[in-house]
Amino acid sequence: MADTAAGPGGSGTRSGSKQSTNPADNYHLARRRTLQVVVSSLLTEAGFESAEKASVETLTEMLQSYISEIGRSAKSYCEHTARTQPTLSDIVVTLVEMGFNVDTLPAYAKRSQRMVITAPPVTNQPVTPKALTAGQNRPHPPHIPSHFPEFPDPHTYIKTPTYREPVSDYQVLREKAASQRRDVERALTRFMAKTGETQSLFKDDVSTFPLIAARPFTIPYLTALLPSELEIQQMEETDSSEQDEQTDTENIALHISTGDPGTEKENASVLQQNSLSGSRNGEESIIDNPYLRPVKKPKIRRKKSLS
Amino acid sequence: MSPTGIESSRMNRKKGDKGFESPRPYKLTHQVVCINNINFQRKSVVGFVELTIFPTVANLNRIKLNSKQCRIYRVRINDLEAAFIYNDPTLEVCHNESKQRNLNYFSNAYAAAVSAVDPDAGNGELCIKVPSELWKHVDELKVLKIHINFSLDQPKGGLHFVVPSVEGSMAERGAHVFSCGYQNSTRFWFPCVDSYSELCTWKLEFTVDAAMVAVSNGDLVETVYTHDMRKKTFHYMLTIPTAASNISLAIGPFEVLVDPYMHEVTHFCLPQLLPLLKHTTSYLHEVFEFYEEILTCRYPYSCFKTVFIDEAYVEVAAYASMSIFSTNLLHSAMIIDETPLTRRCLAQALAQQFFGCFISRMSWSDEWVLKGISGYIYGLWMKKTFGVNEYRHWIKEELDKIVAYELKTGGVLLHPIFGGGKEKDNPASHLHFSIKHPHTLSWEYYTMFQCKAHLVMRLIENRISMEFMLQVFNKLLSLASTASSQKFQSHMWSQMLVSTYGFLKSISNVSGKDIQPLIKQWVDQSGVVKFYGSFAFNRKRNVLELEIKQDYTSPGTQKYVGPLKVTVQELDGSFNHTLQIEENSLKHDIPCHSKSRRNKKKKIPLMNGEEVDMDLSAMDADSPLLWIRIDPDMSVLRKVEFEQADFMWQYELRYERDVVAQQESILALEKFPTPASRLALTDILEQEQCFYRVRMSACFCLAKIANSMVSTWTGPPAMKSLFTRMFCCKTCPNIVKTNNFMSFQSYFLQKTMPVAMALLRDVHNLCPKEVLSFILDLIKYNDNRKNKFSDNYYRAEMIDALANSVTPAVSVNNEVRTLDNLNPDVRLILEEITRFLNMEKLLPSYRHTITVSCLRAIRVLQKNGHVPSDCSLFKSYAEYGHFVDIRIAALEAVVDYTKVDRSYEELQWLLNMIQTDPVPYVRHKILNMLTKNPPFTKNMDSPLCNEALVDQLWKLMNSGTAHDWRLRCGAVDLYFTLFGLSRPSCLPLPELGLVLNLKEKKAVLNPTIIPEAGPANQESASNPGCHAQLAGFQNPFASSQDEEEVDMDTVHDSQAFISHHLNMLERPSTPGLCKYRPSSSRSSLMPQHSLGSDIIPTTKPQWTMELSRKGIGKEQPMEMSMHSMGAVPLSVFAKESTSSRHSEHHHHHHHEHKKKKKKHKHKHKHKHKHDSKDKDKEPFTFSSPASGRSVRSPSLSD
């Protein structure tokens, strides 16, 4: 009893108020009910005729905590002596440790006015539902020893090819992409407009064309000039995908027409610059630029012109 | 630097030495500027300057320097305390008591005020008295060191602080400060000789927060920590003699990038922008190489710095060895449209390093040479970088601009020569401002001035060849660089100054050609030429009879006499003819080379040697003429209106290879809406070899033609099938291809075509449904995922296209605009705009181009009555804190709203912003936009036009904008647009109808009343007693009112005061000053002054001092003068100075004068200066007792 109460002590109380369907929860609930009966009987024994629900609850809680503590402590003692099962002495030591006079216990147990509580109805042990099995597990092939784990369920590794043709029609794809993007954008902006301040072009209607209110920035040029992360990412993607774009029929035609010397040159110079700046790091010390020089320490001997 | 250059320069020196005479009685050799404290929180600066000067005359007793808005604590000369007077008449141009509200009067007063402190006339705001102990020293012409302690508190101009209000230290916040201004504006941030002609070497020291960098001119010698290690001092040395006006400063937590190609070049940008800076400046070294190569001269400074800052005053500002750019020029590699623009800015800045910074000008009238040369070599760079087409297109654009401006305003004069006479000899009397000073010029005029200057340089090149031209430049540079390495004592520094005379001399020496007529025509004279041409073909004589007329009577035009090139394309080839345009010859006979032929199939040779097949069926069977061009090389600043048949324009468009000709023919074809024109334009659109800008303008022309022929138009809307063919998928023509902007030409075309298409209208004058849905589809299917470049400009243009498609709403009896009666098409447009605008909040585009377009589109919808007109949205976007492009777009909408809805409230809101906005550029831009799109004009009746507004604007230009020349001139422009030159008609008659004309020594009726209220006034004059002012002028002295009193005692007193003051100075004024005095004697000037302060003295310190005192305790100028008196202890320095001996004199005068102050305050408000011509026109001239007395008054006696 103490052992089981030790683990999930709190969860039982929490689920008390809620209607729970979980078998484990049911179990805790039942145990809690038993404790409540115990408390009530003890109260009756002490001469109370009635008690407020809250006080009964509190006492139950205290009792439960007490039992839990006994369990926890006893477990520690038994583990301390390298055992897994607590023995009576563990319990006794625990009780002593908690300041309980063990000697009074037999007398208390034999007291005359004690009430006997019927054992709680045996609740079903919570059953862990069986994993869904689909089909027969494959037996091990001969070269695998039998003590190895079984094969997983077939559905986890068997593939079922579907032969429905994917949508490859260009027009439909574009159409889909466009409307999808538009829907996302619209939903997003509507959401933003709903959750924040808005402005409207019409006095009588603020919801049909809601404009997200203009908000000044503290440093406006940063948002205006820096490319967004999305754009940077996009650019990296296009850079890497440029080579294989050659295969795309639509792009070949375009590529031919891009024999613009200006861009070629620009690319070249960018590349050149990259390589240059790369090599620069190595020879940083060679560059003599006054702005790269270290800042000098003030000289004491030199009188400041300020004074 | 080529050795031959040096030799030739030496040889020429003797001859050219006639050059420069300093207007000052001393020569500046070295200046130290030390700013030891900069407080970003308080926006204040504390520092000192030390000027080393050599007197050039023996009895130098006063030294005039320039200084504005600086608070000067203490002046010492060779460690002796020196008395000084600080007076700035430009703070308040016309004094408060004046009820004058006419612009003529203001402009004169303003020009006078500016010249009263003009360093090029030897004047300045700060007048320092040389202590008597040093007189002997001065007489020996020994060196003087002037040490001035100053501070600046919340400067409104000259230095601009940008302090974002976020958490963190100033460096973390990205706070920075930089110098800015228009022309010579250095005096706004430290005392100096703020002239482009006073060169000296510099030592610059700036102590800044350790996390910041101070960038300034010259070489950074060292950076040293202060003792507490919390600050750093940057020490700069500039050994090349440089004018104070070319000194600059930028301090901020900049990121430093050493140019990977040229290690002596360093770039700076604000935090987080380093990647952009790397990309943007990666191109700069090519510009360097180009200029150094064509000029065969190394870059003159030992280093170069570029600083990119926020809230820039102008996009590009060039200073000695550094340039300050707007941070908004930075861009990443994904941006197409900004790239050429930014590169152009970089190239411009670099061109000005050679001409403008290294070589400076002698006087304002030589400015055109520098602007011309830098603009010209910048043009050469354009030609090399972007190609001949782009270059010619640019020249044409610039030419069109200057022609339009001159015809509108009456002329731009490059080299104004001011006779020694009076100020009234204004060579540009058609303008509402004086062109005698850069600071009185309208900004627009100045931009046009620069534009004309480089065009004229190009004309000179046409005359003497580019080779000679470059030799001349090389010579100027060699001379200058030789001079720059010399010591001051060699007196060679003035060779670093260019003058018109010296430049022309160089040209004639190098080329041996006489370009005097050209100079006379375009430089010494304003105006452009307007040609009208037409022709007839005489079949019998096989002669082309060309008639060329000129209009030289309208404003802004001039008569052209000289050679004019005409190119005739005939069947047998292209032939150039040079006609002599003379006084009376209108007709010119040009013999034709070829006979007309119809059926012979033969290729036709073009100008460039190419031979082409043409379909000649369209042409006149009798004539061999294909097309005619007048002045094809644009070697005259002209506008040509030439008449030729439509088929000739079409041939010209198709087959002439010059982009300018193509552009011109496109413009001409607008008048010929025929299927043939349509075909020619479509063919051009499809031709890939054709210059993309020509194809872009063909789009718009095609739209116009389509609209004109709407009833006969067949087939799909113009350009639609073309666009589909070029940019849409082959399989599904309604879907645009995914974006690929690798080919810039087609990118620009793709951007432009929908915008032009949206201008199409059907028979009901509505945008065809087909076009609108086409554009909406473009937006819908726009897919940039695979693109290397950003599509923000493309999307912005799609919104522009949507806006273009909007037509005025059909409104039934003025119903209120609501959602319910929204046109379904407009609903679709509005949906797109809403989505775009909202998406911008989440994924902002580069420079917020899309927001800008959306705001414009919304305004279009409002204007066309689809959406209720309301400007609260724009006002929220116009607030400080939005990106500047957004703000400008929003403000433009508010300006437009103000005009359309005649809203007084919005006008007030705008005016308030002009005064209070933290960004100078925005303030300037609002004025500019209000001037371009005024709420009313002078000939209009408007409820907005009232006395309060006049007063407000007057105050704005009179005293509210004293810290920014550009802004003040902008306010003057606006005032001119709203009210014209004379007194605004909405004002009541001035209270005093009488003025004193001192020159004529009599009182006359205030001439300002005459233009508007002449008859009324005459009537009232014949009915004495019914108007208050009449009593006034019948007997001015009978009136008890102060304002109307002509107090001759005061005249006398102030004279006494001045002479007393002169005695105090004891020494006669220096000869150097006398030279620049007007020929009239001193005493004749004085009464003008004493009779009111409307005429600002030119050279006399006594006056200026007196002026400043008159208003003590009233306005700002007085506050300044108080400080300068040392009356207010400001710091440790000041305390010392108050106790010094010199101030006792001043105190004495101060008190003496205070007694008279009251009398001075209200005298002669209505004095008006006008010449005798005006007076003759006056219906009455009154001779009043006042005039009699004034004759006797001592101040007038000779």
mmCIF file of C-alpha atoms in Angstrom, chain A residues 170-172 174-175 177-179 181-182 185-186 188-190 192-193 199-206 208-228 230-232 234-235 237-239 241-242 245 248 250-251 254-255 257-258 260 262-263 265-267 269-270 272-273 276-277 280 286-300 302 304-306, chain B residues 36 164-166 173 205 215 220-227 229 232-233 235-236 256 258 260-261 263 266 268 270-273 276 278 282 305 310 327-328 330 334 343 729 732 734-738 740 742-744 779-788 790 818-819 822 827 830-832 834-835 837-839 841-848 858 866-868 870 873 876-877 879-883:
data_model
loop_
_atom_site.group_PDB
_atom_site.id
_atom_site.type_symbol
_atom_site.label_atom_id
_atom_site.label_comp_id
_atom_site.label_asym_id
_atom_site.label_seq_id
_atom_site.Cartn_x
_atom_site.Cartn_y
_atom_site.Cartn_z
ATOM 1 C CA TYR A 170 1.780 23.412 -65.531
ATOM 2 C CA GLN A 171 -1.286 25.570 -65.583
ATOM 3 C CA VAL A 172 -2.944 23.778 -62.721
ATOM 4 C CA ARG A 174 0.686 27.562 -61.149
ATOM 5 C CA GLU A 175 -2.934 28.148 -60.444
ATOM 6 C CA ALA A 177 0.496 27.787 -56.109
ATOM 7 C CA ALA A 178 -0.915 31.213 -56.774
ATOM 8 C CA SER A 179 -4.189 30.681 -55.004
ATOM 9 C CA ARG A 181 -0.138 31.769 -51.642
ATOM 10 C CA ARG A 182 -2.895 34.263 -51.926
ATOM 11 C CA GLU A 185 -1.362 35.862 -47.370
ATOM 12 C CA ARG A 186 -4.927 36.898 -46.987
ATOM 13 C CA LEU A 188 -2.286 35.981 -42.380
ATOM 14 C CA THR A 189 -2.948 39.646 -42.987
ATOM 15 C CA ARG A 190 -6.539 39.299 -41.850
ATOM 16 C CA MET A 192 -2.802 40.396 -38.116
ATOM 17 C CA ALA A 193 -5.424 43.007 -38.766
ATOM 18 C CA GLN A 199 -7.032 51.732 -40.158
ATOM 19 C CA SER A 200 -9.814 51.869 -42.653
ATOM 20 C CA LEU A 201 -10.540 53.661 -45.856
ATOM 21 C CA PHE A 202 -14.222 53.729 -45.159
ATOM 22 C CA LYS A 203 -15.690 55.346 -42.117
ATOM 23 C CA ASP A 204 -18.699 53.067 -42.024
ATOM 24 C CA ASP A 205 -16.900 49.823 -42.517
ATOM 25 C CA VAL A 206 -13.741 48.796 -40.813
ATOM 26 C CA THR A 208 -13.920 44.660 -45.276
ATOM 27 C CA PHE A 209 -10.625 46.280 -46.123
ATOM 28 C CA PRO A 210 -8.776 46.360 -42.851
ATOM 29 C CA LEU A 211 -5.359 47.939 -43.081
ATOM 30 C CA ILE A 212 -2.846 47.101 -40.433
ATOM 31 C CA ALA A 213 -2.126 50.375 -38.734
ATOM 32 C CA ALA A 214 1.074 52.142 -39.674
ATOM 33 C CA ARG A 215 3.581 51.889 -36.917
ATOM 34 C CA PRO A 216 6.667 54.063 -36.909
ATOM 35 C CA PHE A 217 10.001 52.361 -36.411
ATOM 36 C CA THR A 218 12.761 53.596 -34.195
ATOM 37 C CA ILE A 219 15.313 52.873 -36.888
ATOM 38 C CA PRO A 220 13.308 52.894 -40.092
ATOM 39 C CA TYR A 221 16.183 52.358 -42.510
ATOM 40 C CA LEU A 222 17.010 48.907 -41.205
ATOM 41 C CA THR A 223 13.758 47.322 -42.262
ATOM 42 C CA ALA A 224 13.765 49.277 -45.461
ATOM 43 C CA LEU A 225 17.225 48.337 -46.619
ATOM 44 C CA LEU A 226 18.121 44.949 -45.241
ATOM 45 C CA PRO A 227 16.779 42.033 -47.215
ATOM 46 C CA SER A 228 14.437 39.879 -45.165
ATOM 47 C CA LEU A 230 13.181 34.949 -46.503
ATOM 48 C CA GLU A 231 14.803 36.790 -49.353
ATOM 49 C CA ILE A 232 18.283 35.846 -48.272
ATOM 50 C CA GLN A 234 15.609 32.427 -51.354
ATOM 51 C CA MET A 235 18.686 33.889 -52.929
ATOM 52 C CA GLU A 237 18.484 28.606 -52.925
ATOM 53 C CA THR A 238 18.442 30.109 -56.373
ATOM 54 C CA ASP A 239 22.179 30.378 -56.400
ATOM 55 C CA SER A 241 19.825 25.637 -58.043
ATOM 56 C CA GLU A 242 21.047 27.665 -60.945
ATOM 57 C CA GLU A 245 17.976 24.854 -63.991
ATOM 58 C CA ASP A 248 14.333 23.190 -67.480
ATOM 59 C CA GLU A 250 11.535 27.095 -70.150
ATOM 60 C CA ASN A 251 14.648 28.468 -68.640
ATOM 61 C CA LEU A 254 15.722 32.729 -71.039
ATOM 62 C CA HIS A 255 19.251 31.837 -70.248
ATOM 63 C CA SER A 257 18.913 35.855 -73.788
ATOM 64 C CA THR A 258 20.783 36.780 -70.656
ATOM 65 C CA ASP A 260 24.153 40.657 -70.699
ATOM 66 C CA GLY A 262 26.873 43.824 -67.393
ATOM 67 C CA THR A 263 25.579 41.090 -65.179
ATOM 68 C CA LYS A 265 30.831 41.245 -65.196
ATOM 69 C CA GLU A 266 29.064 42.066 -62.000
ATOM 70 C CA ASN A 267 28.996 38.438 -61.021
ATOM 71 C CA SER A 269 33.513 41.105 -59.768
ATOM 72 C CA VAL A 270 31.446 39.860 -56.876
ATOM 73 C CA GLN A 272 36.523 38.260 -57.306
ATOM 74 C CA GLN A 273 35.687 40.363 -54.341
ATOM 75 C CA LEU A 276 39.772 38.800 -52.365
ATOM 76 C CA SER A 277 38.106 39.449 -49.073
ATOM 77 C CA ARG A 280 42.338 39.522 -47.082
ATOM 78 C CA ILE A 286 49.576 44.155 -44.383
ATOM 79 C CA ILE A 287 46.793 46.635 -44.996
ATOM 80 C CA ASP A 288 47.851 49.892 -43.525
ATOM 81 C CA ASN A 289 44.667 51.796 -42.985
ATOM 82 C CA PRO A 290 44.591 54.332 -40.179
ATOM 83 C CA TYR A 291 41.172 53.158 -39.098
ATOM 84 C CA LEU A 292 42.479 49.664 -38.502
ATOM 85 C CA ARG A 293 45.361 50.764 -36.351
ATOM 86 C CA PRO A 294 45.020 50.221 -32.634
ATOM 87 C CA VAL A 295 43.982 53.131 -30.518
ATOM 88 C CA LYS A 296 46.894 54.633 -28.636
ATOM 89 C CA LYS A 297 47.033 54.933 -24.908
ATOM 90 C CA PRO A 298 47.096 58.462 -23.621
ATOM 91 C CA LYS A 299 50.543 59.807 -23.000
ATOM 92 C CA ILE A 300 51.072 61.371 -19.663
ATOM 93 C CA ARG A 302 51.776 65.264 -23.443
ATOM 94 C CA LYS A 304 46.267 68.101 -23.444
ATOM 95 C CA SER A 305 45.495 71.068 -25.573
ATOM 96 C CA LEU A 306 42.151 71.157 -23.850
ATOM 97 C CA ASN B 36 36.262 68.080 -27.310
ATOM 98 C CA PRO B 164 16.913 57.008 -32.327
ATOM 99 C CA SER B 165 14.856 56.696 -29.196
ATOM 100 C CA VAL B 166 15.583 53.131 -28.195
ATOM 101 C CA ARG B 173 21.235 53.040 -30.574
ATOM 102 C CA GLU B 205 40.455 66.941 -33.545
ATOM 103 C CA VAL B 215 35.321 60.675 -39.809
ATOM 104 C CA LEU B 220 43.798 60.262 -39.663
ATOM 105 C CA VAL B 221 47.116 60.732 -37.914
ATOM 106 C CA GLU B 222 46.329 58.909 -34.736
ATOM 107 C CA THR B 223 43.571 57.910 -32.400
ATOM 108 C CA VAL B 224 44.272 58.344 -28.723
ATOM 109 C CA TYR B 225 42.264 57.350 -25.694
ATOM 110 C CA THR B 226 41.494 59.984 -23.132
ATOM 111 C CA HIS B 227 42.844 59.420 -19.666
ATOM 112 C CA MET B 229 39.812 55.422 -21.455
ATOM 113 C CA LYS B 232 38.908 58.537 -28.056
ATOM 114 C CA THR B 233 40.359 61.527 -29.781
ATOM 115 C CA HIS B 235 43.453 63.575 -34.908
ATOM 116 C CA TYR B 236 43.169 64.547 -38.531
ATOM 117 C CA VAL B 256 34.490 50.266 -40.961
ATOM 118 C CA VAL B 258 38.584 49.085 -45.946
ATOM 119 C CA PRO B 260 39.600 45.600 -50.810
ATOM 120 C CA TYR B 261 40.957 47.137 -54.000
ATOM 121 C CA HIS B 263 43.435 50.290 -49.110
ATOM 122 C CA THR B 266 37.634 53.482 -46.315
ATOM 123 C CA PHE B 268 31.658 53.647 -43.217
ATOM 124 C CA LEU B 270 25.715 52.382 -39.679
ATOM 125 C CA PRO B 271 25.579 49.188 -37.635
ATOM 126 C CA GLN B 272 24.124 46.078 -39.282
ATOM 127 C CA LEU B 273 24.495 47.414 -42.785
ATOM 128 C CA LEU B 276 25.112 46.118 -47.995
ATOM 129 C CA LYS B 278 30.361 45.737 -49.101
ATOM 130 C CA SER B 282 32.520 47.061 -54.458
ATOM 131 C CA LYS B 305 36.277 58.102 -47.141
ATOM 132 C CA ASP B 310 20.614 58.345 -42.100
ATOM 133 C CA THR B 327 22.276 55.440 -46.176
ATOM 134 C CA ASN B 328 19.328 54.761 -48.418
ATOM 135 C CA LEU B 330 22.936 51.099 -49.893
ATOM 136 C CA MET B 334 19.241 41.473 -55.341
ATOM 137 C CA ARG B 343 26.615 54.028 -58.812
ATOM 138 C CA CYS B 729 3.956 30.838 -70.853
ATOM 139 C CA CYS B 732 -1.094 28.879 -71.036
ATOM 140 C CA ASN B 734 -2.895 33.898 -69.410
ATOM 141 C CA ILE B 735 -0.188 32.957 -66.930
ATOM 142 C CA VAL B 736 2.984 34.955 -66.706
ATOM 143 C CA LYS B 737 6.270 33.064 -66.551
ATOM 144 C CA THR B 738 7.973 32.814 -63.222
ATOM 145 C CA ASN B 740 13.591 35.844 -64.183
ATOM 146 C CA MET B 742 18.531 38.236 -65.641
ATOM 147 C CA SER B 743 18.010 40.338 -68.722
ATOM 148 C CA PHE B 744 17.605 43.852 -67.449
ATOM 149 C CA ILE B 779 -0.281 40.060 -59.820
ATOM 150 C CA LYS B 780 -1.939 36.782 -58.999
ATOM 151 C CA TYR B 781 0.522 34.606 -60.854
ATOM 152 C CA ASN B 782 3.567 36.599 -59.933
ATOM 153 C CA ASP B 783 6.118 34.092 -58.710
ATOM 154 C CA ASN B 784 9.554 35.213 -57.653
ATOM 155 C CA ARG B 785 10.760 32.056 -55.986
ATOM 156 C CA LYS B 786 13.240 31.125 -58.667
ATOM 157 C CA ASN B 787 14.494 34.645 -59.221
ATOM 158 C CA LYS B 788 17.943 35.887 -58.367
ATOM 159 C CA SER B 790 14.026 41.021 -55.775
ATOM 160 C CA THR B 818 -19.568 53.802 -48.950
ATOM 161 C CA LEU B 819 -18.638 50.213 -49.385
ATOM 162 C CA LEU B 822 -18.299 50.465 -54.525
ATOM 163 C CA ARG B 827 -13.297 46.424 -55.105
ATOM 164 C CA LEU B 830 -8.756 47.709 -53.358
ATOM 165 C CA GLU B 831 -8.433 44.118 -52.290
ATOM 166 C CA GLU B 832 -5.037 43.872 -53.922
ATOM 167 C CA THR B 834 -5.037 46.098 -48.976
ATOM 168 C CA ARG B 835 -3.253 42.802 -49.222
ATOM 169 C CA LEU B 837 -0.045 47.055 -47.932
ATOM 170 C CA ASN B 838 -0.652 44.589 -45.143
ATOM 171 C CA MET B 839 1.970 42.173 -46.401
ATOM 172 C CA LYS B 841 4.042 45.151 -42.606
ATOM 173 C CA LEU B 842 5.073 41.533 -42.308
ATOM 174 C CA LEU B 843 7.586 41.266 -45.128
ATOM 175 C CA PRO B 844 8.764 44.757 -45.932
ATOM 176 C CA SER B 845 10.192 45.309 -49.388
ATOM 177 C CA TYR B 846 13.377 47.150 -50.213
ATOM 178 C CA ARG B 847 12.884 50.864 -49.597
ATOM 179 C CA HIS B 848 9.209 50.038 -49.046
ATOM 180 C CA ILE B 858 -5.157 54.991 -52.497
ATOM 181 C CA HIS B 866 -14.305 55.741 -55.260
ATOM 182 C CA VAL B 867 -13.146 55.971 -51.705
ATOM 183 C CA PRO B 868 -14.078 58.784 -49.349
ATOM 184 C CA ASP B 870 -9.666 61.411 -46.157
ATOM 185 C CA LEU B 873 -4.222 57.444 -43.237
ATOM 186 C CA SER B 876 -0.157 58.485 -39.973
ATOM 187 C CA TYR B 877 2.288 57.336 -42.633
ATOM 188 C CA GLU B 879 4.928 60.683 -39.206
ATOM 189 C CA TYR B 880 8.533 60.707 -38.189
ATOM 190 C CA GLY B 881 9.734 57.155 -37.793
ATOM 191 C CA HIS B 882 8.586 55.846 -41.125
ATOM 192 C CA PHE B 883 11.033 55.320 -43.918
#
